[in-house]
PDB file of C-alpha atoms in Angstrom:
ATOM      1  CA  MET A   1      12.426 -60.523  14.093  1.00 47.00           C
ATOM      2  CA  CYS A   2      14.250 -59.106  11.256  1.00 51.00           C
ATOM      3  CA  GLY A   3      13.967 -55.544  12.438  1.00 49.00           C
ATOM      4  CA  CYS A   4      15.425 -56.511  15.915  1.00 51.00           C
ATOM      5  CA  GLY A   5      19.151 -55.641  14.903  1.00 48.00           C
ATOM      6  CA  LEU A   6      18.277 -52.370  13.205  1.00 49.00           C
ATOM      7  CA  GLY A   7      17.975 -50.866  16.745  1.00 49.00           C
ATOM      8  CA  SER A   8      21.724 -51.030  17.088  1.00 51.00           C
ATOM      9  CA  VAL A   9      22.818 -50.255  13.021  1.00 49.00           C
ATOM     10  CA  ALA A  10      20.144 -46.953  12.121  1.00 48.00           C
ATOM     11  CA  GLY A  11      21.525 -44.462  13.607  1.00 48.00           C
ATOM     12  CA  SER A  12      25.506 -45.655  12.092  1.00 50.00           C
ATOM     13  CA  ILE A  13      23.969 -45.690   8.724  1.00 50.00           C
ATOM     14  CA  GLY A  14      22.088 -42.450   9.030  1.00 51.00           C
ATOM     15  CA  LEU A  15      18.593 -43.901   8.887  1.00 49.00           C
ATOM     16  CA  PHE A  16      17.144 -42.055  11.855  1.00 48.00           C
ATOM     17  CA  GLY A  17      18.593 -38.417  10.821  1.00 52.00           C
ATOM     18  CA  ALA A  18      17.273 -38.520   7.277  1.00 51.00           C
ATOM     19  CA  VAL A  19      13.871 -39.523   8.558  1.00 50.00           C
ATOM     20  CA  ALA A  20      14.455 -36.945  11.848  1.00 50.00           C
ATOM     21  CA  ILE A  21      14.482 -33.845   8.857  1.00 51.00           C
ATOM     22  CA  ASN A  22      12.055 -35.312   6.810  1.00 58.00           C
ATOM     23  CA  ILE A  23       9.426 -35.022   9.841  1.00 59.00           C
ATOM     24  CA  TRP A  24      11.139 -31.594  11.552  1.00 61.00           C
ATOM     25  CA  LYS A  25      11.097 -29.936   7.807  1.00 65.00           C
ATOM     26  CA  PRO A  26       7.670 -28.790   7.276  1.00 71.00           C
ATOM     27  CA  ALA A  27       7.818 -27.714  11.200  1.00 74.00           C
ATOM     28  CA  ALA A  28      10.739 -25.575  10.581  1.00 70.00           C
ATOM     29  CA  LEU A  29      10.104 -23.995   7.560  1.00 71.00           C
ATOM     30  CA  ASP A  30       7.082 -22.610   8.900  1.00 77.00           C
ATOM     31  CA  ALA A  31       8.313 -21.294  12.410  1.00 78.00           C
ATOM     32  CA  ALA A  32      10.808 -19.821   9.226  1.00 74.00           C
ATOM     33  CA  ILE A  33       8.499 -18.342   7.324  1.00 78.00           C
ATOM     34  CA  THR A  34       5.908 -16.873  10.287  1.00 82.00           C
ATOM     35  CA  ALA A  35       9.471 -15.262  11.970  1.00 81.00           C
ATOM     36  CA  ALA A  36      10.420 -13.309   8.170  1.00 76.00           C
ATOM     37  CA  LEU A  37       7.014 -12.299   7.904  1.00 80.00           C
ATOM     38  CA  ASN A  38       6.715 -10.526  11.370  1.00 81.00           C
ATOM     39  CA  ALA A  39      10.298  -9.766  11.208  1.00 80.00           C
ATOM     40  CA  ASN A  40       9.141  -7.674   7.000  1.00 79.00           C
ATOM     41  CA  ALA A  41       5.894  -6.645   7.943  1.00 85.00           C
ATOM     42  CA  VAL A  42       7.120  -2.461   7.880  1.00 87.00           C
ATOM     43  CA  LYS A  43       8.409  -3.920   4.869  1.00 88.00           C
ATOM     44  CA  ILE A  44       5.115  -5.511   3.326  1.00 86.00           C
ATOM     45  CA  ALA A  45       3.250  -2.475   4.796  1.00 86.00           C
ATOM     46  CA  ALA A  46       5.578   0.300   3.478  1.00 86.00           C
ATOM     47  CA  ALA A  47       5.073  -1.768  -0.195  1.00 87.00           C
ATOM     48  CA  ALA A  48       1.508  -1.321   0.944  1.00 87.00           C
ATOM     49  CA  ASN A  49       1.629   2.429   1.207  1.00 88.00           C
ATOM     50  CA  ALA A  50       3.594   3.175  -1.686  1.00 88.00           C
ATOM     51  CA  ALA A  51       1.150   1.443  -3.393  1.00 89.00           C
ATOM     52  CA  SER A  52      -1.595   2.979  -2.645  1.00 89.00           C
ATOM     53  CA  ALA A  53      -0.421   6.474  -2.308  1.00 89.00           C
ATOM     54  CA  ALA A  54       0.693   5.739  -6.013  1.00 90.00           C
ATOM     55  CA  GLU A  55      -3.233   4.942  -6.685  1.00 91.00           C
ATOM     56  CA  ILE A  56      -4.119   7.645  -4.691  1.00 91.00           C
ATOM     57  CA  ILE A  57      -2.120  10.097  -6.838  1.00 90.00           C
ATOM     58  CA  LYS A  58      -2.983   9.199 -10.034  1.00 92.00           C
ATOM     59  CA  LEU A  59      -7.035   9.366  -9.488  1.00 91.00           C
ATOM     60  CA  ILE A  60      -6.412  13.008  -7.977  1.00 90.00           C
ATOM     61  CA  LYS A  61      -4.310  14.237 -11.124  1.00 90.00           C
ATOM     62  CA  LEU A  62      -7.063  12.091 -13.045  1.00 90.00           C
ATOM     63  CA  THR A  63     -10.465  13.303 -11.079  1.00 88.00           C
ATOM     64  CA  LEU A  64      -9.567  16.677  -9.320  1.00 87.00           C
ATOM     65  CA  LEU A  65      -6.864  17.684 -11.995  1.00 87.00           C
ATOM     66  CA  VAL A  66      -4.873  19.277  -9.166  1.00 85.00           C
ATOM     67  CA  PRO A  67      -0.770  18.850 -10.377  1.00 82.00           C
ATOM     68  CA  ASN A  68       0.664  19.373  -7.214  1.00 82.00           C
ATOM     69  CA  ILE A  69       0.394  20.885  -3.647  1.00 79.00           C
ATOM     70  CA  ALA A  70       1.601  24.028  -3.414  1.00 70.00           C
ATOM     71  CA  GLY A  71       3.846  23.662  -5.901  1.00 76.00           C
ATOM     72  CA  GLN A  72       5.372  20.828  -4.409  1.00 82.00           C
ATOM     73  CA  PRO A  73       4.473  16.925  -5.971  1.00 86.00           C
ATOM     74  CA  PHE A  74       2.047  14.837  -4.261  1.00 83.00           C
ATOM     75  CA  GLU A  75       4.632  12.039  -3.532  1.00 83.00           C
ATOM     76  CA  THR A  76       6.466  14.784  -0.891  1.00 86.00           C
ATOM     77  CA  PHE A  77       3.294  14.818   0.603  1.00 82.00           C
ATOM     78  CA  PHE A  78       2.208  11.219   1.274  1.00 80.00           C
ATOM     79  CA  THR A  79       6.105  10.513   2.872  1.00 78.00           C
ATOM     80  CA  ALA A  80       5.376  12.014   5.646  1.00 77.00           C
ATOM     81  CA  THR A  81       0.689  11.656   5.615  1.00 78.00           C
ATOM     82  CA  PRO A  82      -0.812   8.095   5.823  1.00 80.00           C
ATOM     83  CA  TYR A  83      -2.815   7.030   2.919  1.00 80.00           C
ATOM     84  CA  LYS A  84      -6.197   6.605   5.006  1.00 84.00           C
ATOM     85  CA  ASN A  85      -6.002   9.866   6.471  1.00 89.00           C
ATOM     86  CA  VAL A  86      -8.734  11.263   4.588  1.00 91.00           C
ATOM     87  CA  ALA A  87      -9.480  14.544   6.621  1.00 92.00           C
ATOM     88  CA  ASN A  88      -5.353  15.464   6.080  1.00 90.00           C
ATOM     89  CA  ILE A  89      -5.577  15.185   2.101  1.00 90.00           C
ATOM     90  CA  THR A  90      -9.148  16.624   1.316  1.00 91.00           C
ATOM     91  CA  GLN A  91      -7.364  19.851   3.703  1.00 91.00           C
ATOM     92  CA  VAL A  92      -4.924  19.877   1.858  1.00 90.00           C
ATOM     93  CA  VAL A  93      -6.703  19.610  -1.577  1.00 90.00           C
ATOM     94  CA  TYR A  94      -9.344  21.983  -0.308  1.00 91.00           C
ATOM     95  CA  SER A  95      -7.024  24.126   0.871  1.00 89.00           C
ATOM     96  CA  GLU A  96      -5.523  24.358  -2.949  1.00 87.00           C
ATOM     97  CA  PHE A  97      -8.807  25.009  -4.111  1.00 87.00           C
ATOM     98  CA  ALA A  98      -9.445  27.866  -2.254  1.00 86.00           C
ATOM     99  CA  GLN A  99      -6.306  29.203  -2.947  1.00 83.00           C
ATOM    100  CA  LYS A 100      -6.620  29.094  -6.314  1.00 81.00           C
ATOM    101  CA  CYS A 101     -10.652  29.405  -7.157  1.00 82.00           C
ATOM    102  CA  ILE A 102     -11.999  30.704  -4.560  1.00 77.00           C
ATOM    103  CA  THR A 103     -12.679  34.613  -3.624  1.00 63.00           C
ATOM    104  CA  ARG A 104     -10.146  36.859  -2.467  1.00 57.00           C
ATOM    105  CA  SER A 105     -10.156  38.477   0.855  1.00 52.00           C
ATOM    106  CA  SER A 106     -11.905  40.783   0.162  1.00 49.00           C
ATOM    107  CA  GLY A 107     -14.884  38.900  -1.293  1.00 47.00           C
ATOM    108  CA  SER A 108     -14.825  39.944  -4.649  1.00 48.00           C
ATOM    109  CA  LEU A 109     -14.579  37.405  -6.648  1.00 47.00           C
ATOM    110  CA  ARG A 110     -11.614  35.818  -8.716  1.00 46.00           C
ATOM    111  CA  LEU A 111     -11.894  36.777 -12.612  1.00 47.00           C
ATOM    112  CA  LEU A 112     -11.373  33.978 -14.722  1.00 47.00           C
ATOM    113  CA  PHE A 113      -7.984  34.637 -16.317  1.00 47.00           C
ATOM    114  CA  SER A 114      -7.365  37.590 -14.321  1.00 52.00           C
ATOM    115  CA  ASP A 115      -5.305  35.794 -11.847  1.00 53.00           C
ATOM    116  CA  ILE A 116      -1.905  34.231 -12.317  1.00 51.00           C
ATOM    117  CA  LYS A 117      -2.223  31.531  -9.674  1.00 56.00           C
ATOM    118  CA  ARG A 118      -5.888  30.649 -11.155  1.00 61.00           C
ATOM    119  CA  ASP A 119      -6.091  26.625 -12.280  1.00 63.00           C
ATOM    120  CA  ILE A 120      -8.230  27.307 -14.752  1.00 76.00           C
ATOM    121  CA  PRO A 121      -8.339  22.838 -15.289  1.00 82.00           C
ATOM    122  CA  PHE A 122      -8.307  22.003 -11.065  1.00 82.00           C
ATOM    123  CA  CYS A 123     -11.196  24.666 -10.304  1.00 82.00           C
ATOM    124  CA  GLN A 124     -13.468  23.832 -13.423  1.00 81.00           C
ATOM    125  CA  SER A 125     -12.885  19.910 -12.464  1.00 83.00           C
ATOM    126  CA  VAL A 126     -14.348  20.827  -8.996  1.00 82.00           C
ATOM    127  CA  TRP A 127     -16.845  23.009 -10.378  1.00 79.00           C
ATOM    128  CA  ASN A 128     -17.878  20.849 -12.923  1.00 77.00           C
ATOM    129  CA  GLN A 129     -18.001  17.663 -11.162  1.00 76.00           C
ATOM    130  CA  ALA A 130     -19.854  18.825  -7.443  1.00 72.00           C
ATOM    131  CA  PRO A 131     -23.363  19.371  -9.053  1.00 65.00           C
ATOM    132  CA  ALA A 132     -22.927  15.935 -10.139  1.00 62.00           C
ATOM    133  CA  VAL A 133     -22.414  13.613  -7.041  1.00 60.00           C
ATOM    134  CA  SER A 134     -24.913  16.240  -4.839  1.00 61.00           C
ATOM    135  CA  ARG A 135     -28.324  15.122  -4.625  1.00 61.00           C
ATOM    136  CA  THR A 136     -31.316  16.776  -6.087  1.00 62.00           C
ATOM    137  CA  GLY A 137     -32.377  20.210  -3.896  1.00 64.00           C
ATOM    138  CA  GLU A 138     -28.562  19.316  -2.714  1.00 67.00           C
ATOM    139  CA  HIS A 139     -26.060  22.033  -2.506  1.00 70.00           C
ATOM    140  CA  ILE A 140     -22.725  20.463  -2.504  1.00 74.00           C
ATOM    141  CA  SER A 141     -19.708  22.527  -1.402  1.00 80.00           C
ATOM    142  CA  GLY A 142     -16.565  22.658  -2.375  1.00 82.00           C
ATOM    143  CA  ILE A 143     -15.247  21.130   0.243  1.00 86.00           C
ATOM    144  CA  ASP A 144     -17.903  18.233   0.650  1.00 88.00           C
ATOM    145  CA  PHE A 145     -17.027  17.827  -2.847  1.00 87.00           C
ATOM    146  CA  ILE A 146     -13.655  17.085  -2.550  1.00 90.00           C
ATOM    147  CA  HIS A 147     -13.800  14.928   0.883  1.00 91.00           C
ATOM    148  CA  ARG A 148     -16.777  12.387  -0.363  1.00 89.00           C
ATOM    149  CA  THR A 149     -14.349  12.457  -3.964  1.00 90.00           C
ATOM    150  CA  VAL A 150     -11.175  11.606  -2.144  1.00 91.00           C
ATOM    151  CA  GLN A 151     -13.028   8.632   0.202  1.00 93.00           C
ATOM    152  CA  ASN A 152     -13.849   6.875  -2.805  1.00 92.00           C
ATOM    153  CA  ILE A 153     -10.312   7.093  -4.183  1.00 92.00           C
ATOM    154  CA  VAL A 154      -8.623   6.285  -0.877  1.00 92.00           C
ATOM    155  CA  THR A 155     -10.877   3.043  -0.944  1.00 93.00           C
ATOM    156  CA  GLN A 156     -10.082   2.520  -4.590  1.00 92.00           C
ATOM    157  CA  ALA A 157      -6.927   2.758  -3.280  1.00 90.00           C
ATOM    158  CA  GLU A 158      -7.248  -0.593  -1.251  1.00 90.00           C
ATOM    159  CA  GLU A 159      -7.491  -2.963  -3.994  1.00 91.00           C
ATOM    160  CA  PRO A 160      -3.712  -1.742  -5.096  1.00 89.00           C
ATOM    161  CA  ALA A 161      -2.591  -1.433  -1.644  1.00 88.00           C
ATOM    162  CA  ASN A 162      -3.896  -5.583  -0.512  1.00 90.00           C
ATOM    163  CA  ALA A 163      -2.423  -6.309  -3.951  1.00 91.00           C
ATOM    164  CA  ALA A 164       1.345  -5.149  -2.743  1.00 90.00           C
ATOM    165  CA  ALA A 165       1.050  -6.675   0.330  1.00 89.00           C
ATOM    166  CA  LYS A 166       0.328  -9.616  -0.368  1.00 92.00           C
ATOM    167  CA  ILE A 167       3.399  -9.593  -3.630  1.00 91.00           C
ATOM    168  CA  ALA A 168       5.455  -8.569  -1.223  1.00 89.00           C
ATOM    169  CA  GLU A 169       4.830 -11.515   1.477  1.00 87.00           C
ATOM    170  CA  ALA A 170       4.869 -13.822  -1.401  1.00 90.00           C
ATOM    171  CA  THR A 171       8.512 -12.437  -2.231  1.00 89.00           C
ATOM    172  CA  GLU A 172       9.368 -12.908   1.355  1.00 86.00           C
ATOM    173  CA  ILE A 173       7.786 -16.654   1.924  1.00 85.00           C
ATOM    174  CA  ALA A 174       9.371 -17.339  -1.488  1.00 88.00           C
ATOM    175  CA  THR A 175      12.558 -16.301  -0.241  1.00 86.00           C
ATOM    176  CA  ILE A 176      12.678 -18.026   2.877  1.00 81.00           C
ATOM    177  CA  LYS A 177      11.718 -21.328   1.981  1.00 81.00           C
ATOM    178  CA  ALA A 178      14.382 -21.459  -0.699  1.00 85.00           C
ATOM    179  CA  ALA A 179      17.037 -19.962   2.269  1.00 81.00           C
ATOM    180  CA  GLU A 180      15.592 -22.864   4.583  1.00 76.00           C
ATOM    181  CA  GLU A 181      15.387 -25.812   2.357  1.00 77.00           C
ATOM    182  CA  LYS A 182      18.817 -25.189   0.931  1.00 82.00           C
ATOM    183  CA  THR A 183      19.903 -24.771   4.698  1.00 77.00           C
ATOM    184  CA  ILE A 184      18.207 -28.198   5.870  1.00 72.00           C
ATOM    185  CA  GLU A 185      19.225 -29.784   2.759  1.00 76.00           C
ATOM    186  CA  ALA A 186      22.701 -29.127   3.210  1.00 77.00           C
ATOM    187  CA  ALA A 187      22.329 -30.498   6.926  1.00 72.00           C
ATOM    188  CA  ASN A 188      20.587 -33.459   5.585  1.00 71.00           C
ATOM    189  CA  GLU A 189      24.189 -33.449   3.117  1.00 75.00           C
ATOM    190  CA  LYS A 190      25.915 -33.496   5.974  1.00 73.00           C
ATOM    191  CA  LYS A 191      24.651 -36.604   8.075  1.00 67.00           C
ATOM    192  CA  LYS A 192      25.075 -38.676   5.271  1.00 63.00           C
TER     193      LYS A 192
END
C-alpha cells in the first residue's frame, strides 16, 4: 500500500528519469563506441599501416642494408604501396639490387669498387645471406632471397601493426566514453 502514492509523485520528483538514464546509459555508450569505431576505421587502419611500414623499413635497412630506393627514402615508397604487398616490395628492392649489384647489360661483371653506383654493403648483404637461406643442393637467386626476406619481414611487421591498431582503437573508445559519459551526466543533472 505504501508504494501506491508514488505513481503520481515519482515522475514529478525525477525518480523515473534517474532510473531510465542509468538503464539506458550502457546501451547508449555501446552504440556510441560502435559508431565511433566504424567512423574511425580508416584512422585506425592508417595507424596500423604506419606502424607496419615503419617496422618494414627498419627491418629492410637492418637485414639488407638498403638505405633507400632509387635515391628516395623508403617512407616515400610506402605512401603509395601497401605494406603487405610483398610482390611489389620485392620487385622494388630487387630492381635496386639488379641496378647496383648485377652484371652490366654487356654481360661483363661489374668490378668491385669500379662502379660509382655500386652499393657495396647492400650487394654483400644479399650475396652473403642468400646461401644461408637456401637448402642443401639448392641455389637461391637474388630475387628468391629478396622475396623470402621481404615475406619474413612483412610477417614480422604484423605484430606492430596489430599493436598500433589496438592502441588507436583503445584511444577512440576512451575518448568516446569520456564524451558520452559527460553528455549523459549533464543530461542527468538537468533533470534534477
